[in-house]
Short mmCIF file of C-alpha atoms and ligand atoms in Angstrom, two decimals:
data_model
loop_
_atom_site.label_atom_id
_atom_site.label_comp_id
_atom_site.label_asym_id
_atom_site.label_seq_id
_atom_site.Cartn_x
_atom_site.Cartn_y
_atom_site.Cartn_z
CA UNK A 19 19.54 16.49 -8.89
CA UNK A 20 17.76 16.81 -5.94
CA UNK A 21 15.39 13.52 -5.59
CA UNK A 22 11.68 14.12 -4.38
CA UNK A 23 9.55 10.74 -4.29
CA UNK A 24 5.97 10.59 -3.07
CA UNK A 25 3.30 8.36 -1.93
CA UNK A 26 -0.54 9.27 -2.26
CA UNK A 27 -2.56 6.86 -1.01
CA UNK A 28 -6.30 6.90 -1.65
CA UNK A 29 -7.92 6.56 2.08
CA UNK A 30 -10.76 4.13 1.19
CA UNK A 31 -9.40 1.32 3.35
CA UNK A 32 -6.22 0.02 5.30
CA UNK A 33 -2.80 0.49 3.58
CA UNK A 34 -2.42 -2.73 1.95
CA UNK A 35 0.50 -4.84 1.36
CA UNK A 36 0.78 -3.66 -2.16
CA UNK A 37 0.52 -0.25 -0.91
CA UNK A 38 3.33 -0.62 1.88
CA UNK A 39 5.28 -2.12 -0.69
CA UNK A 40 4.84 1.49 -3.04
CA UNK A 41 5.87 3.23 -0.18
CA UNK A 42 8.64 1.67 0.80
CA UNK A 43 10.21 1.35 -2.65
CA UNK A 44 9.76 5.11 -3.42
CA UNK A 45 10.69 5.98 0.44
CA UNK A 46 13.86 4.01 0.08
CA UNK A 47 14.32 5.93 -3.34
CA UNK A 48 14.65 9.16 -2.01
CA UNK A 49 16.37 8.04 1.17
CA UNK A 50 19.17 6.06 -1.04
CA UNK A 51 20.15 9.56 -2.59
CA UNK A 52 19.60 11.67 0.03
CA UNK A 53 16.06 13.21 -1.17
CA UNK A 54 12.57 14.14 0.26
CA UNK A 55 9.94 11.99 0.52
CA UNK A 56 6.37 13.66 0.72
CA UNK A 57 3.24 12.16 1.66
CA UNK A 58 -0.21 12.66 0.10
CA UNK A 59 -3.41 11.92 0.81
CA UNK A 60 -5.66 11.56 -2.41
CA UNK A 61 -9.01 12.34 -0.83
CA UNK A 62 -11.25 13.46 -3.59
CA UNK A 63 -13.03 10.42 -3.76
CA UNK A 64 -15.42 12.07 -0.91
CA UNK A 65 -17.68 9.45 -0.75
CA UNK A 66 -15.24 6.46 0.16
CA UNK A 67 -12.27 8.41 1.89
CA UNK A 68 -12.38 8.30 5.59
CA UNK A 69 -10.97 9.46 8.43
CA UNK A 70 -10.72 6.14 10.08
CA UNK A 71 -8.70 5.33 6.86
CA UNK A 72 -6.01 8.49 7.02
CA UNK A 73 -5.20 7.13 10.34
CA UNK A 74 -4.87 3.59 9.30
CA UNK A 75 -2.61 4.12 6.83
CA UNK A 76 -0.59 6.74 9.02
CA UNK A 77 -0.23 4.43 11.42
CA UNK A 78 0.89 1.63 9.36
CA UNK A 79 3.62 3.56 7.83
CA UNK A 80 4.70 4.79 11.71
CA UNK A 81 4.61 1.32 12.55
CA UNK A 82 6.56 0.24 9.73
CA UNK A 83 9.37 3.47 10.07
CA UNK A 84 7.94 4.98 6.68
CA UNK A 85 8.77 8.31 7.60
CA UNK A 86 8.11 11.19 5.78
CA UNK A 87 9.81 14.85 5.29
CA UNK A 88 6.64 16.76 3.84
CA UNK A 89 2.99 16.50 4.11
CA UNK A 90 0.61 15.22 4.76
CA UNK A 91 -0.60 16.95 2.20
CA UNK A 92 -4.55 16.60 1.50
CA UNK A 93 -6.26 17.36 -2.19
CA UNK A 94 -9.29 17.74 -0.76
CA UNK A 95 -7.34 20.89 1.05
CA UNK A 96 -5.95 22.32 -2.29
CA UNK A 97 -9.20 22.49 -4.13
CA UNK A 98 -8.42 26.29 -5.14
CA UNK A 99 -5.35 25.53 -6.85
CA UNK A 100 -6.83 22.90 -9.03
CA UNK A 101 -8.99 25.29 -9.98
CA UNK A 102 -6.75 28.18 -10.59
CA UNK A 103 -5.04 25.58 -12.58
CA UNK A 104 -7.65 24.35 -14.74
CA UNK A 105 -8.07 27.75 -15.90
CA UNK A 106 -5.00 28.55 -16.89
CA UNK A 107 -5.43 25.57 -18.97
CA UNK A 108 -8.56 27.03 -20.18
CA UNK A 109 -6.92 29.80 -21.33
CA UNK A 110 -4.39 28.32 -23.16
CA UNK A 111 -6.80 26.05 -25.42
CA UNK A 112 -5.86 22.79 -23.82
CA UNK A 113 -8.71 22.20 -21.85
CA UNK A 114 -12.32 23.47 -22.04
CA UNK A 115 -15.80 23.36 -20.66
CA UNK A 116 -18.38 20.66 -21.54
CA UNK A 117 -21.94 20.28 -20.69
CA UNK A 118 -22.81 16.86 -22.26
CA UNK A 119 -25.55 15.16 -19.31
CA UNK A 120 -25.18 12.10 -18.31
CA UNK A 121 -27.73 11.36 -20.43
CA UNK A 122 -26.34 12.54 -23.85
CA UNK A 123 -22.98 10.50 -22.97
CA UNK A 124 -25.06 7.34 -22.11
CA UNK A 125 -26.87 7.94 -25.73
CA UNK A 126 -23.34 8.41 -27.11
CA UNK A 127 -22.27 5.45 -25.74
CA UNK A 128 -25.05 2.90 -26.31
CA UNK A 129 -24.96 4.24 -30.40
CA UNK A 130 -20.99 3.50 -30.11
CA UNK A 131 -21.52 -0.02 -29.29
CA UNK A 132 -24.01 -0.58 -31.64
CA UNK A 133 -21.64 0.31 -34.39
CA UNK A 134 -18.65 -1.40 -32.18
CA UNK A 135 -16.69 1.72 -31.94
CA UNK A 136 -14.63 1.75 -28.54
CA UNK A 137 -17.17 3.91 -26.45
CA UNK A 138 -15.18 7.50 -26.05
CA UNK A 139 -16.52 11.39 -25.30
CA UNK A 140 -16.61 12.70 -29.00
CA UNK A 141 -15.57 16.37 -27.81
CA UNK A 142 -18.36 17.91 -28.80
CA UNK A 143 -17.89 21.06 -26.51
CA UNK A 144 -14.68 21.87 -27.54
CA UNK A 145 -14.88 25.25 -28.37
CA UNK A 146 -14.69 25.00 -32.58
CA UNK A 147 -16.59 22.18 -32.65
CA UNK A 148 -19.86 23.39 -30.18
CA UNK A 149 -19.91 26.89 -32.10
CA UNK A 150 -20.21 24.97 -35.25
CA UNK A 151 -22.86 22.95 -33.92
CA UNK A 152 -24.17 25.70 -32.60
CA UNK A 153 -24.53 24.16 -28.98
CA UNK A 154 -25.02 26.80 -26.16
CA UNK A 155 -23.84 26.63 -22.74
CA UNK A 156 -27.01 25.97 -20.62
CA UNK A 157 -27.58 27.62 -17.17
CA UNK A 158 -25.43 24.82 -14.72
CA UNK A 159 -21.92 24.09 -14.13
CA UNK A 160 -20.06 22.48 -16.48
CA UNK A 161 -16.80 20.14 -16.17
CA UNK A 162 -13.61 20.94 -17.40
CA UNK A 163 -12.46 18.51 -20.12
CA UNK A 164 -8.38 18.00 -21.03
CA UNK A 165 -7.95 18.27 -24.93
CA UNK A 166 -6.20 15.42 -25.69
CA UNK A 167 -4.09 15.41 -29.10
CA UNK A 168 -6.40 12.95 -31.37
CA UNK A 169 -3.00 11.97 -33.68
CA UNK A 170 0.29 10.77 -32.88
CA UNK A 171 1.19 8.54 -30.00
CA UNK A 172 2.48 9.44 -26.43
CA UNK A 173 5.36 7.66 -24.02
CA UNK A 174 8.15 7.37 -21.53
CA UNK A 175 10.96 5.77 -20.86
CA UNK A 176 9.67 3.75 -17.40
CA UNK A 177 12.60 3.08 -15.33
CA UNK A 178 11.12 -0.32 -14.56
CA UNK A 179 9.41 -1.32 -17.86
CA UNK A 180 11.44 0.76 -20.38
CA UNK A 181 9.63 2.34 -23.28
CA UNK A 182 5.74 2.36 -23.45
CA UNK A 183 4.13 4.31 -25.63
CA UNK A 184 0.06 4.53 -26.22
CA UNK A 185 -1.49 6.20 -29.75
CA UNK A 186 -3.47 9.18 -28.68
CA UNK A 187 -6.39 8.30 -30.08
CA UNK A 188 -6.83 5.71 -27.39
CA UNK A 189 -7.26 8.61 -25.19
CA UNK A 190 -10.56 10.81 -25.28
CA UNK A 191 -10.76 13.82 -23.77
CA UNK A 192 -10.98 13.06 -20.12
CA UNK A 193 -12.95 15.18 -17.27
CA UNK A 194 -10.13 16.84 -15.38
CA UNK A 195 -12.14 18.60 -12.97
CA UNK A 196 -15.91 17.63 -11.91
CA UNK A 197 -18.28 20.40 -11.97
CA UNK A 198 -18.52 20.57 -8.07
CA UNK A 199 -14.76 21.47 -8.72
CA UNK A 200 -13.16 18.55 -7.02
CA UNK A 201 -10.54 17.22 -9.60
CA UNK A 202 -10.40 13.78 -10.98
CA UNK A 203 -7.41 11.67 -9.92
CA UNK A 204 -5.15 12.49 -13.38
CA UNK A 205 -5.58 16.26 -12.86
CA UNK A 206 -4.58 16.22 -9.14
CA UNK A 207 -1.82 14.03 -9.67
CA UNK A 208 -0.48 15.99 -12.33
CA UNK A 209 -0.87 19.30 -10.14
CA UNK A 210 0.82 18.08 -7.17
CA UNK A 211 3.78 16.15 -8.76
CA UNK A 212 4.50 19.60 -10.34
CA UNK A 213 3.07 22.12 -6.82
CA UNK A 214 5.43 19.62 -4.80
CA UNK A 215 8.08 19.09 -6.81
CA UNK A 216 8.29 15.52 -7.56
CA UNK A 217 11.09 14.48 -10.14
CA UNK A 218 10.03 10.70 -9.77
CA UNK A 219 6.77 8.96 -9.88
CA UNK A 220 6.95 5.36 -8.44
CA UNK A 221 3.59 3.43 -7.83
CA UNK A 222 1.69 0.49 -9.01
CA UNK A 223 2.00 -1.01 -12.65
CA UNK A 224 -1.61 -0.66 -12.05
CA UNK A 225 -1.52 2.84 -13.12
CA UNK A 226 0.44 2.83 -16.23
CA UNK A 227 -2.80 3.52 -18.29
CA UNK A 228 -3.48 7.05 -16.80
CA UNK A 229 0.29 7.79 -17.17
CA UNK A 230 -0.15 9.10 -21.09
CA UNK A 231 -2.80 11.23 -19.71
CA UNK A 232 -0.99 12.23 -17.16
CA UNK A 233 1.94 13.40 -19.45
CA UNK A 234 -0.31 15.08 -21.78
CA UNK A 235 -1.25 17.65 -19.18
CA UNK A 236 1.90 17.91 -17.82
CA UNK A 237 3.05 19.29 -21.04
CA UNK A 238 0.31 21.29 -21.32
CA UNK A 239 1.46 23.00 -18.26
CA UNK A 240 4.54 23.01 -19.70
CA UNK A 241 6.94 21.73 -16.88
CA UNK A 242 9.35 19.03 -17.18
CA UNK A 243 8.12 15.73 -16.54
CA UNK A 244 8.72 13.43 -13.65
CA UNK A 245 10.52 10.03 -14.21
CA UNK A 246 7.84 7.51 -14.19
CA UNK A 247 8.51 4.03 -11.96
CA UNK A 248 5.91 1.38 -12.16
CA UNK A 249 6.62 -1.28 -9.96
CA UNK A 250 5.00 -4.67 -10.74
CA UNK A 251 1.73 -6.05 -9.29
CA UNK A 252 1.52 -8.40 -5.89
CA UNK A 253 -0.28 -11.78 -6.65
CA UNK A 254 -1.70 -14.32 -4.58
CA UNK A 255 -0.12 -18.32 -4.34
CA UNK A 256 -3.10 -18.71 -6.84
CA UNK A 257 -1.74 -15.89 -9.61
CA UNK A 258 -4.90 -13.57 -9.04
CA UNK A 259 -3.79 -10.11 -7.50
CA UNK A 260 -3.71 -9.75 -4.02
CA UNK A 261 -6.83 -9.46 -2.05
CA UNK A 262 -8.64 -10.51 0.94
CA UNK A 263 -9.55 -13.66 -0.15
CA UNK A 264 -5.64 -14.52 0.40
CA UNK A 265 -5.64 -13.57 4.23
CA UNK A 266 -4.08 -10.80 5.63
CA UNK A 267 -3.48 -8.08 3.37
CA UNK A 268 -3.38 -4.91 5.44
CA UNK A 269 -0.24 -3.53 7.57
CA UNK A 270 -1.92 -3.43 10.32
CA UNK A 271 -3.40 -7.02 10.28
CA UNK A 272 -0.10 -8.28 9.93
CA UNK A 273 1.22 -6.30 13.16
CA UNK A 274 -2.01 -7.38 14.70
CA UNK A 275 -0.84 -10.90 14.01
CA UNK A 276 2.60 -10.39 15.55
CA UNK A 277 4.97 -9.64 12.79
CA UNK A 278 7.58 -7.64 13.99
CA UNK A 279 7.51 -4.73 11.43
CA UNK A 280 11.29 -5.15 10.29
CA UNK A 281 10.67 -8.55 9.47
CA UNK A 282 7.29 -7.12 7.13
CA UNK A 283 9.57 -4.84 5.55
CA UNK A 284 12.37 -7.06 4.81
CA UNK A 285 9.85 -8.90 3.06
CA UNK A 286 8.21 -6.26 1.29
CA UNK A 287 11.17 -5.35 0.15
CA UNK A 288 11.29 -8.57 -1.91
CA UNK A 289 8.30 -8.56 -3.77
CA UNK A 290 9.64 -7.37 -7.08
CA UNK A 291 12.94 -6.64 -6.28
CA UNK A 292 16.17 -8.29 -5.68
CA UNK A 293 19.79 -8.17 -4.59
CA UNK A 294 21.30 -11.22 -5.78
CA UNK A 295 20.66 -14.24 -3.45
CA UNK A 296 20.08 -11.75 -0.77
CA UNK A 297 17.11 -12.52 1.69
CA UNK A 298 17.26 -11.36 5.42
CA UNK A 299 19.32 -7.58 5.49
CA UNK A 300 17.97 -4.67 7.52
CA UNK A 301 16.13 -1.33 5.67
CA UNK A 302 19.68 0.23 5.93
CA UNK A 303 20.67 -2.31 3.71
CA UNK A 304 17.87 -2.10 1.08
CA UNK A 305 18.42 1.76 1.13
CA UNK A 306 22.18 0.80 0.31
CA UNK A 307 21.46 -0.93 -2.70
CA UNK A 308 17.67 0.06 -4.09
CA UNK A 309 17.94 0.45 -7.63
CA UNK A 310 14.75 0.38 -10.65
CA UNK A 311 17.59 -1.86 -12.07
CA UNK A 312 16.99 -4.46 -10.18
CA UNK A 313 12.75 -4.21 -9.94
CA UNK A 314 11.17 -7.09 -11.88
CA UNK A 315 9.11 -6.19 -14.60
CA UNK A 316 6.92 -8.98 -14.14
CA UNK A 317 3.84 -9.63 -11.30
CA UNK A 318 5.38 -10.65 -7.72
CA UNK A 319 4.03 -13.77 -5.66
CA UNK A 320 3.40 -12.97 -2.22
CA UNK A 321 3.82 -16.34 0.04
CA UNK A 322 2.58 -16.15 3.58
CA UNK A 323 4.89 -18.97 4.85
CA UNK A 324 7.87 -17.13 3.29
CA UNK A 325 6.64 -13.83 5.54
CA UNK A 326 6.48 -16.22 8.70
CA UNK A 327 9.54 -17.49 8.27
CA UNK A 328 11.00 -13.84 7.48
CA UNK A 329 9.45 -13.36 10.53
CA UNK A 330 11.07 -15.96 12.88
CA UNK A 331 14.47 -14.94 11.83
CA UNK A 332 13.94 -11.35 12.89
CA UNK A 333 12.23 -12.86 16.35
CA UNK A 334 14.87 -14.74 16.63
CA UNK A 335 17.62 -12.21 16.72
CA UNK A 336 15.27 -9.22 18.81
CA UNK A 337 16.12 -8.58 22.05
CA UNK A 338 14.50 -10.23 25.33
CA UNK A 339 13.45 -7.22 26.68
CA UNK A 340 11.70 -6.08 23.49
CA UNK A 341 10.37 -9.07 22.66
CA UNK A 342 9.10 -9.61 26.28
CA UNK A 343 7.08 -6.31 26.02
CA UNK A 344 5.70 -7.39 22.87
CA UNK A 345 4.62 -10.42 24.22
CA UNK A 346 3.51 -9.37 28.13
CA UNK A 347 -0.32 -8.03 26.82
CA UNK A 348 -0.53 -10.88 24.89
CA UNK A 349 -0.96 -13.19 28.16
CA UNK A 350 -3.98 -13.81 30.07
CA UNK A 351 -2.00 -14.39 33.15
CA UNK A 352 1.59 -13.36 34.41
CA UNK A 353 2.40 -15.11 37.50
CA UNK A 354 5.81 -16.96 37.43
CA UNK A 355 8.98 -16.87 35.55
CA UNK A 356 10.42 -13.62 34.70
CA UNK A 357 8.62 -13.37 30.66
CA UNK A 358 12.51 -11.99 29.74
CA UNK A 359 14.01 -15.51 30.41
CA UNK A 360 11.50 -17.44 28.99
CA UNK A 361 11.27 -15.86 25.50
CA UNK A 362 15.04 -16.24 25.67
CA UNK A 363 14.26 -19.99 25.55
CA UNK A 364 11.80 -19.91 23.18
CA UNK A 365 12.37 -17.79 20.67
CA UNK A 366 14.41 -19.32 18.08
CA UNK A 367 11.47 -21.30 17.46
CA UNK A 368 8.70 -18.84 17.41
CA UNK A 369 7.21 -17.51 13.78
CA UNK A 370 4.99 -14.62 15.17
CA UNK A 371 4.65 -13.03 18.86
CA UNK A 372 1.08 -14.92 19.42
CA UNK A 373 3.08 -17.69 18.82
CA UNK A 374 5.89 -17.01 21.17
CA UNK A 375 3.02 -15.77 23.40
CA UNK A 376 1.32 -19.57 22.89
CA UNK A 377 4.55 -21.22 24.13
CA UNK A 378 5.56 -18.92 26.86
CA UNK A 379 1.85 -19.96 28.35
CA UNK A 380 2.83 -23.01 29.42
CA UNK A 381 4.84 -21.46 32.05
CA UNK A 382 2.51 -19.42 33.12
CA UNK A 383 -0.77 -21.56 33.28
CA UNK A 384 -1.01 -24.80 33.81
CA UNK A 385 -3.71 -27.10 32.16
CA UNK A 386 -4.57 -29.58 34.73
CA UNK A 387 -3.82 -32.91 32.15
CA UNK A 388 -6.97 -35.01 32.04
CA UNK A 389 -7.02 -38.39 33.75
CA UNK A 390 -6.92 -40.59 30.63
CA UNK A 391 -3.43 -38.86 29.68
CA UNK A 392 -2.18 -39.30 33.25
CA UNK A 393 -3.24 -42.77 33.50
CA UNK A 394 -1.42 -43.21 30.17
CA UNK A 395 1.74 -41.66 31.76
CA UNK A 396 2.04 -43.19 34.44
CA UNK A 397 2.76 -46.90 34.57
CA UNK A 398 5.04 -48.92 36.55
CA UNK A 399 8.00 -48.48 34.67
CA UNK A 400 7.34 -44.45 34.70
CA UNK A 401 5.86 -44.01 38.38
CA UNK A 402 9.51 -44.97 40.09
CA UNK A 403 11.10 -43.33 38.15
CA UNK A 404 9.35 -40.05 38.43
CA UNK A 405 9.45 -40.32 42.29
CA UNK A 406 12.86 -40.90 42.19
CA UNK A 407 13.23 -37.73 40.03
CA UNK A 408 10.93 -35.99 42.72
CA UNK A 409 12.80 -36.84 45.37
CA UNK A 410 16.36 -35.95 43.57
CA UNK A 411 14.95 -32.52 42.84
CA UNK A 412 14.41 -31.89 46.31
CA UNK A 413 18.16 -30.82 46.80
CA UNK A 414 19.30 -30.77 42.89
CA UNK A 415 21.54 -26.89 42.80
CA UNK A 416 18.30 -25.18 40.96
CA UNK A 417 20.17 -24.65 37.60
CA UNK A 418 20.41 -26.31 34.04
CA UNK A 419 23.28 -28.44 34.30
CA UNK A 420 23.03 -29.72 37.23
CA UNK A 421 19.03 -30.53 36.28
CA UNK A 422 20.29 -32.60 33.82
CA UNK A 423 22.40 -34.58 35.40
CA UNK A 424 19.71 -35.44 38.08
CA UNK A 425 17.63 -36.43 35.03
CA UNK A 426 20.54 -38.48 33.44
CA UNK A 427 21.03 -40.54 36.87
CA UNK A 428 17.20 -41.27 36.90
CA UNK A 429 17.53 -42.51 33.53
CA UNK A 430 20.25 -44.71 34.08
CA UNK A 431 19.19 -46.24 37.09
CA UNK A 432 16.00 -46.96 36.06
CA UNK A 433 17.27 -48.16 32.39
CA UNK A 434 14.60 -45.69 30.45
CA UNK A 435 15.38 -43.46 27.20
CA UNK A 436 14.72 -39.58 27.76
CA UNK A 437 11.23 -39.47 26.31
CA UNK A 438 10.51 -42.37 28.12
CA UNK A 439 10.86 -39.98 31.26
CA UNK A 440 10.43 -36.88 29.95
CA UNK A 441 7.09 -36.83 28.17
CA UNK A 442 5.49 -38.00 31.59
CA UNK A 443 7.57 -35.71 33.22
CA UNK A 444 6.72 -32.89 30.97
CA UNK A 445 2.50 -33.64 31.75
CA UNK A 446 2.59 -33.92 35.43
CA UNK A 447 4.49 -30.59 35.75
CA UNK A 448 3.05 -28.46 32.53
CA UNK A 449 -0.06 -30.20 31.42
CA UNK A 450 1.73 -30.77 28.44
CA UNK A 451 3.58 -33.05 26.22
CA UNK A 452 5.24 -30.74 23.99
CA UNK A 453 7.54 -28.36 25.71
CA UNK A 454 11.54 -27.21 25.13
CA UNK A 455 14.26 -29.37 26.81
CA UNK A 456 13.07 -30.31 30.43
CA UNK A 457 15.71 -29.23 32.26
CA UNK A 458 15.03 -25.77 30.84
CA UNK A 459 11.49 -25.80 31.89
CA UNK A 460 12.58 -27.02 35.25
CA UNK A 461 15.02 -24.25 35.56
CA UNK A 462 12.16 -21.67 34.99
CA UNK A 463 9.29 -23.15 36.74
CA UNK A 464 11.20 -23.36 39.89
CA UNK A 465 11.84 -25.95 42.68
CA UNK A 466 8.68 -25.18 44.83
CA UNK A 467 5.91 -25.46 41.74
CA UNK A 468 8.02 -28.79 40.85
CA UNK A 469 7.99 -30.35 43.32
CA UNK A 470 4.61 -29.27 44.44
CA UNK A 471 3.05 -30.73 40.58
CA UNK A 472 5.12 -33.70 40.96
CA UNK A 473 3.23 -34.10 44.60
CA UNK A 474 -0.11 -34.05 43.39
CA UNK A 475 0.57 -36.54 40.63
CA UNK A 476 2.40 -38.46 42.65
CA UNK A 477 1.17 -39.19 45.93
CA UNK A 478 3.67 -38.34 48.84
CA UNK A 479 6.83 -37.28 48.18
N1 LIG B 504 -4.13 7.64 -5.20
C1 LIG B 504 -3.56 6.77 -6.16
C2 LIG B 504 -3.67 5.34 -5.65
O1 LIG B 504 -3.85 5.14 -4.47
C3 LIG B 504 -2.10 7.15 -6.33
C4 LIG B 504 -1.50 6.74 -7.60
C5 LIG B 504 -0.21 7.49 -7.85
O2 LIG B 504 0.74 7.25 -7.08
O3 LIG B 504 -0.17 8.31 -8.74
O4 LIG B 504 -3.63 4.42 -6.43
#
């Protein structure tokens, strides 16, 4: 069988986490056995799809190495096939015309709840029915309405959630295209799976409603039906679904906020699914082993500390010279240690590239420390033994080890502990308290800006 997965995002907004996630299960779907993958854009909601949007979610999936091998495709572009398609539906009795107002359904609706009947379109233009009623067609355009079986029930097997099934009389007989033509979502989604192809359907649990609908057309065409895939919901720490309110939830936020985007995918590509204890692995790897076997059938819990710290272990195994790039237009200023070495110092520690880009600062601009935290540092057990250090660093070899050893000696003759020297140390040449091991910042800063902070702290060498 030759595998064809899709995704077909709505562009109303960003391309959410959730959304990624979609993708990137049915991507690595078709990529595990060798299929297509086709992108679609479901534009027929005119009034909230953008163009801003299209691009936002294009270049969230570039970003994340979503790639595609067909589209995309746009409904809004295929607007004559829809049609052509309704009526040949028309044709063959499973769909029909209906001029019911808005008016007439609101009346239908209001007398439905007053006799607590599940508010429903009562099919009053299908064909029999408005010729017994004698109803005529007024002069405007009509929808199309889907004749939905009013018996029996309808299901699937989902490859996720097994066998659902829904009674049919659930279902009314929905609006399958509008009367300005433009399609409803279940209509377009029906034509396209078939027009492209698609043998599985993978996207959000969030749509298993429309999916009887769905299947009734799809036999009404009379194709073979896709597999269906619904893959679980994303929820926030606090159990409600995922939204703003939780923080970042678009793709490109997250890249804005210095994810790396193989670290985001690695964790998308837990939410809802597992591979035993497995937690860091490349794509590669979740293409190896993506199975609907292994999808959980229950709601996933996305935890923003668990994506940092997905993140640090991908920062911490990147390259320099990537990571260095990354970093570069994240700095105000640039003069000083080659950016290469210094993320190689700091980035086993670092759970984002702003935050790799906060700690390379300190080698790149100093913040003069205020005179209450100098006059804290410097005492007279500390000021001796600081000049001393000065003065050793005049003709120390420039390099780590033997840094360290000139810091050991000033130690031990002066019978401190390392912090004792080194957090005084660290403020008269950084500003700052916190920084990596000080011979390592020594070894970057260079003898001449040393020597020259030490100096003005100091007094005369
Ligand atoms: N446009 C729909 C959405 O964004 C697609 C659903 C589907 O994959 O069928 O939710």
């Amino acid at each position: 069988m030759n595998i064809r997965t899709r995704f077909a995002p709505s562009p109303t907004g960003f391309l959410h986490i959730g959304g990624a996630r979609t993708a990137l299960f049915s991507w690595a779907y078709a990529r595990r056995h060798g299929g297509k993958f086709i992108l679609r854009v479901e534009d027929t909601d005119v009034e909230r799809s953008t163009v801003a949007s299209v691009n936002a979610i294009l270049e969230s999936m570039k970003w994340l190495g979503i790639d595609w091998d067909e589209g995309p495709f746009f409904q809004m572009q295929r607007l004559p096939r829809y049609k052509e398609v309704a009526e040949q539906l028309i044709d063959a009795g499973h769909a029909y015309r209906c001029w019911m107002t808005r008016e007439e359904l609101d009346l239908l609706r209001e007398s439905q709840v007053k006799q607590n009947l599940k508010p429903r379109y009562d099919g009053r233009w299908r064909p029999e029915r408005a010729k017994a009623a004698g109803l005529v067609p007024p002069a405007r355009a009509p929808v199309v309405r889907f004749r939905t079986p009013e018996t029996g029930d309808i299901g699937w097997d989902d490859l996720v959630k097994g066998p659902i099934s829904f009674p049919n009389q659930e279902l009314d007989d929905l609006v399958i295209l509008r009367a300005d033509g433009v399609p409803t979502y279940n209509f377009g989604v029906v034509v396209d799976d078939l027009d492209m192809e698609i043998t599985h359907v993978i996207r959000g649990d969030d749509h298993v409603n429309n999916t009887p609908r769905q299947i009734h057309i799809f036999n009404a065409i009379g194709k073979v039906l896709p597999a269906f895939a619904h893959l679980p919901m994303i929820l926030g720490a606090d159990g409600e679904r995922l939204s703003k309110r939780h923080g970042a939830v678009s793709v490109t936020q997250y890249r804005d906020e210095g994810f790396l985007p193989e670290a985001l995918l690695n964790y998308l590509a837990r939410l809802g699914w597992s591979h035993g204890d497995s937690e860091v692995f490349p794509v590669a790897q979740l293409v190896e082993w993506f199975d609907f076997r292994h999808v959980s059938r229950s709601p996933a819990k996305f935890d923003p500390d668990k994506a940092l710290w997905m993140n640090q272990q991908y920062i911490k195994n990147a390259g320099d010279a990537r990571l260095a790039a990354l970093v570069s237009p994240l700095l105000e200023a640039k003069a000083g240690p080659p950016l290469e070495k210094v993320i190689a110092l700091l980035k086993d520690r670092a759970n984002s590239l702003q935050h790799l880009a906060e700690s390379a600062r300190l080698f790149y601009v100093y913040e003069e420390p205020t005179a209450g935290k100098l006059a804290e540092a410097l005492n007279d057990r500390t000021r001796p033994a600081l000049q001393m250090l000065a003065q050793k660093l005049a003709d120390t070899p420039w390099e780590r080890k033997s840094l360290g050893a000139a810091l050991s000696e000033v130690l031990k003759a002066n019978g401190l502990k390392m912090p004792e020297l080194a957090m005084p140390a660290r403020l008269l040449i950084t500003g700052r308290t916190q920084t990596p091991s000080l011979d390592a910042v020594l070894e970057l800063l260079g003898r001449d800006l040393v020597l020259a902070r030490f100096a003005r702290h100091l007094g005369e060498r």
